[in-house]
Amino acid sequence: MMRNEKRLIRALIVLIAMLLILVMANGRFEQNQQSQMTESEDYPFEEENMIVVGFSQLGTESVWRATHTQSIQQALSKENGFFLQYENAKQKQENQIKAIRGFISQRVDYIVFAPLMEDGWETVLTEAKEAGIPVILVDRKISGAEDLYTTFIGSDMKEEGRQAGRWLEAYQRKRGRLNEPLRIVALTGTLGSTSQIGRSSGFYEIVSQHDNWEIIAQEYGDFTVVKGKEAMAKLLRQNQDIDVVVSQNDEMTFGAMEAIQEAGFTTGIYGDMILISYDGVRDALELVDRGKINCEIECNPLQGELLAEVIRKLEAGETVEKEYFVEELVFTRENVKDYLPTRAY
Ligand code: AHR
């Protein structure tokens, strides 16, 4: 072999060896990078000892809902040791299911969600159960298997309905009209939601104890101002001989009041129709004070602190109750002035 040929072969060997070293070094670097990424993407907060919570809120339909979201965001803050991932389902059950699936694949520590309606959660909550992630219901409940969630934090909706009926009873008694006929219309919230089911059944329970009371019609108003107005206008087109309007949230009440006014009627203590509403947001309490709404059945959105407390108990391995009900009041013109100055929402 010629000297020049030998040199060329040696140079080629050196070049191949250098290339091999480069390829191997690059492979190791990528592997290293990948394992670091997997660690930080899958467990981004473990190092900081944060409790990772996925929260699926059902929407933003009311002041009540905005306050509920804010209460949870404030209580489950970074300062309090939580990493909260918030998803707004915009009133669509499929969005909530998608959000819950996302939380499962991220392996969050807890799933918190306010179910839009009671039915239809079995499959996705079974997936959460199989992944070993505790589910906490807030505000509303689900139908069916109770082993699919750890605990519930929210209102006793059926009791709220009873409170409305009991207030009406006491009001009529006080006016000496308990035995007079009452023609009632109901504006109800999202069909199949715990708030609609509970408030309706609790109220009807009391109505059924009075032979002279009749629910002459009901319409779904979906907990919004626009739908509340539409529903009330429809009811007024069908029948104008109405003594009582029971509206299952303040937004629908505001809409209904517009429709009632446009039809030439008035509500409240000096009005043509008795008006009962649920929630007790500030604007509604002001209308109670002005005598336009007779009675507000409170639905308390401030559930965040209790939620944080329950999660801490679960973290400590303590057993928790299956349901926690928040405290709620009934507001009328007699007591509303005591609460208005401090009403934050
Ligand atoms: O489930 C609670 C109800 O939902 C509140 O009454 C209402 O304002 C909200 O949309």
mmCIF file of C-alpha atoms and ligand atoms in Angstrom, residues 61-62 64-65 139-140 157 195 199 223 248-251 278-279 299, ligand 1:
data_model
loop_
_atom_site.group_PDB
_atom_site.id
_atom_site.type_symbol
_atom_site.label_atom_id
_atom_site.label_comp_id
_atom_site.label_asym_id
_atom_site.label_seq_id
_atom_site.Cartn_x
_atom_site.Cartn_y
_atom_site.Cartn_z
ATOM 1 C CA GLU A 61 -73.730 32.781 34.164
ATOM 2 C CA SER A 62 -74.242 34.827 37.337
ATOM 3 C CA TRP A 64 -73.128 34.165 42.323
ATOM 4 C CA ARG A 65 -70.987 31.984 40.030
ATOM 5 C CA ASP A 139 -72.070 23.717 44.726
ATOM 6 C CA ARG A 140 -74.065 20.958 42.977
ATOM 7 C CA MET A 157 -80.851 23.155 47.846
ATOM 8 C CA SER A 195 -80.264 23.817 42.298
ATOM 9 C CA ARG A 199 -85.292 24.139 45.119
ATOM 10 C CA PHE A 223 -80.142 31.067 35.599
ATOM 11 C CA GLN A 248 -84.660 30.323 41.289
ATOM 12 C CA ASN A 249 -81.843 32.891 41.053
ATOM 13 C CA ASP A 250 -81.238 36.632 41.110
ATOM 14 C CA GLU A 251 -80.269 36.956 37.431
ATOM 15 C CA TYR A 278 -82.703 32.908 45.480
ATOM 16 C CA ASP A 279 -78.997 33.858 45.942
ATOM 17 C CA CYS A 299 -77.393 30.633 48.425
HETATM 18 O O1 AHR B 1 -76.078 26.300 41.846
HETATM 19 C C1 AHR B 1 -76.158 27.582 42.377
HETATM 20 C C2 AHR B 1 -76.924 28.450 41.427
HETATM 21 O O2 AHR B 1 -76.216 28.524 40.225
HETATM 22 C C3 AHR B 1 -77.119 29.869 41.865
HETATM 23 O O3 AHR B 1 -78.366 30.094 42.430
HETATM 24 C C4 AHR B 1 -77.102 30.576 40.563
HETATM 25 O O4 AHR B 1 -76.990 31.968 40.633
HETATM 26 C C5 AHR B 1 -76.060 29.859 39.840
HETATM 27 O O5 AHR B 1 -76.067 30.044 38.500
#
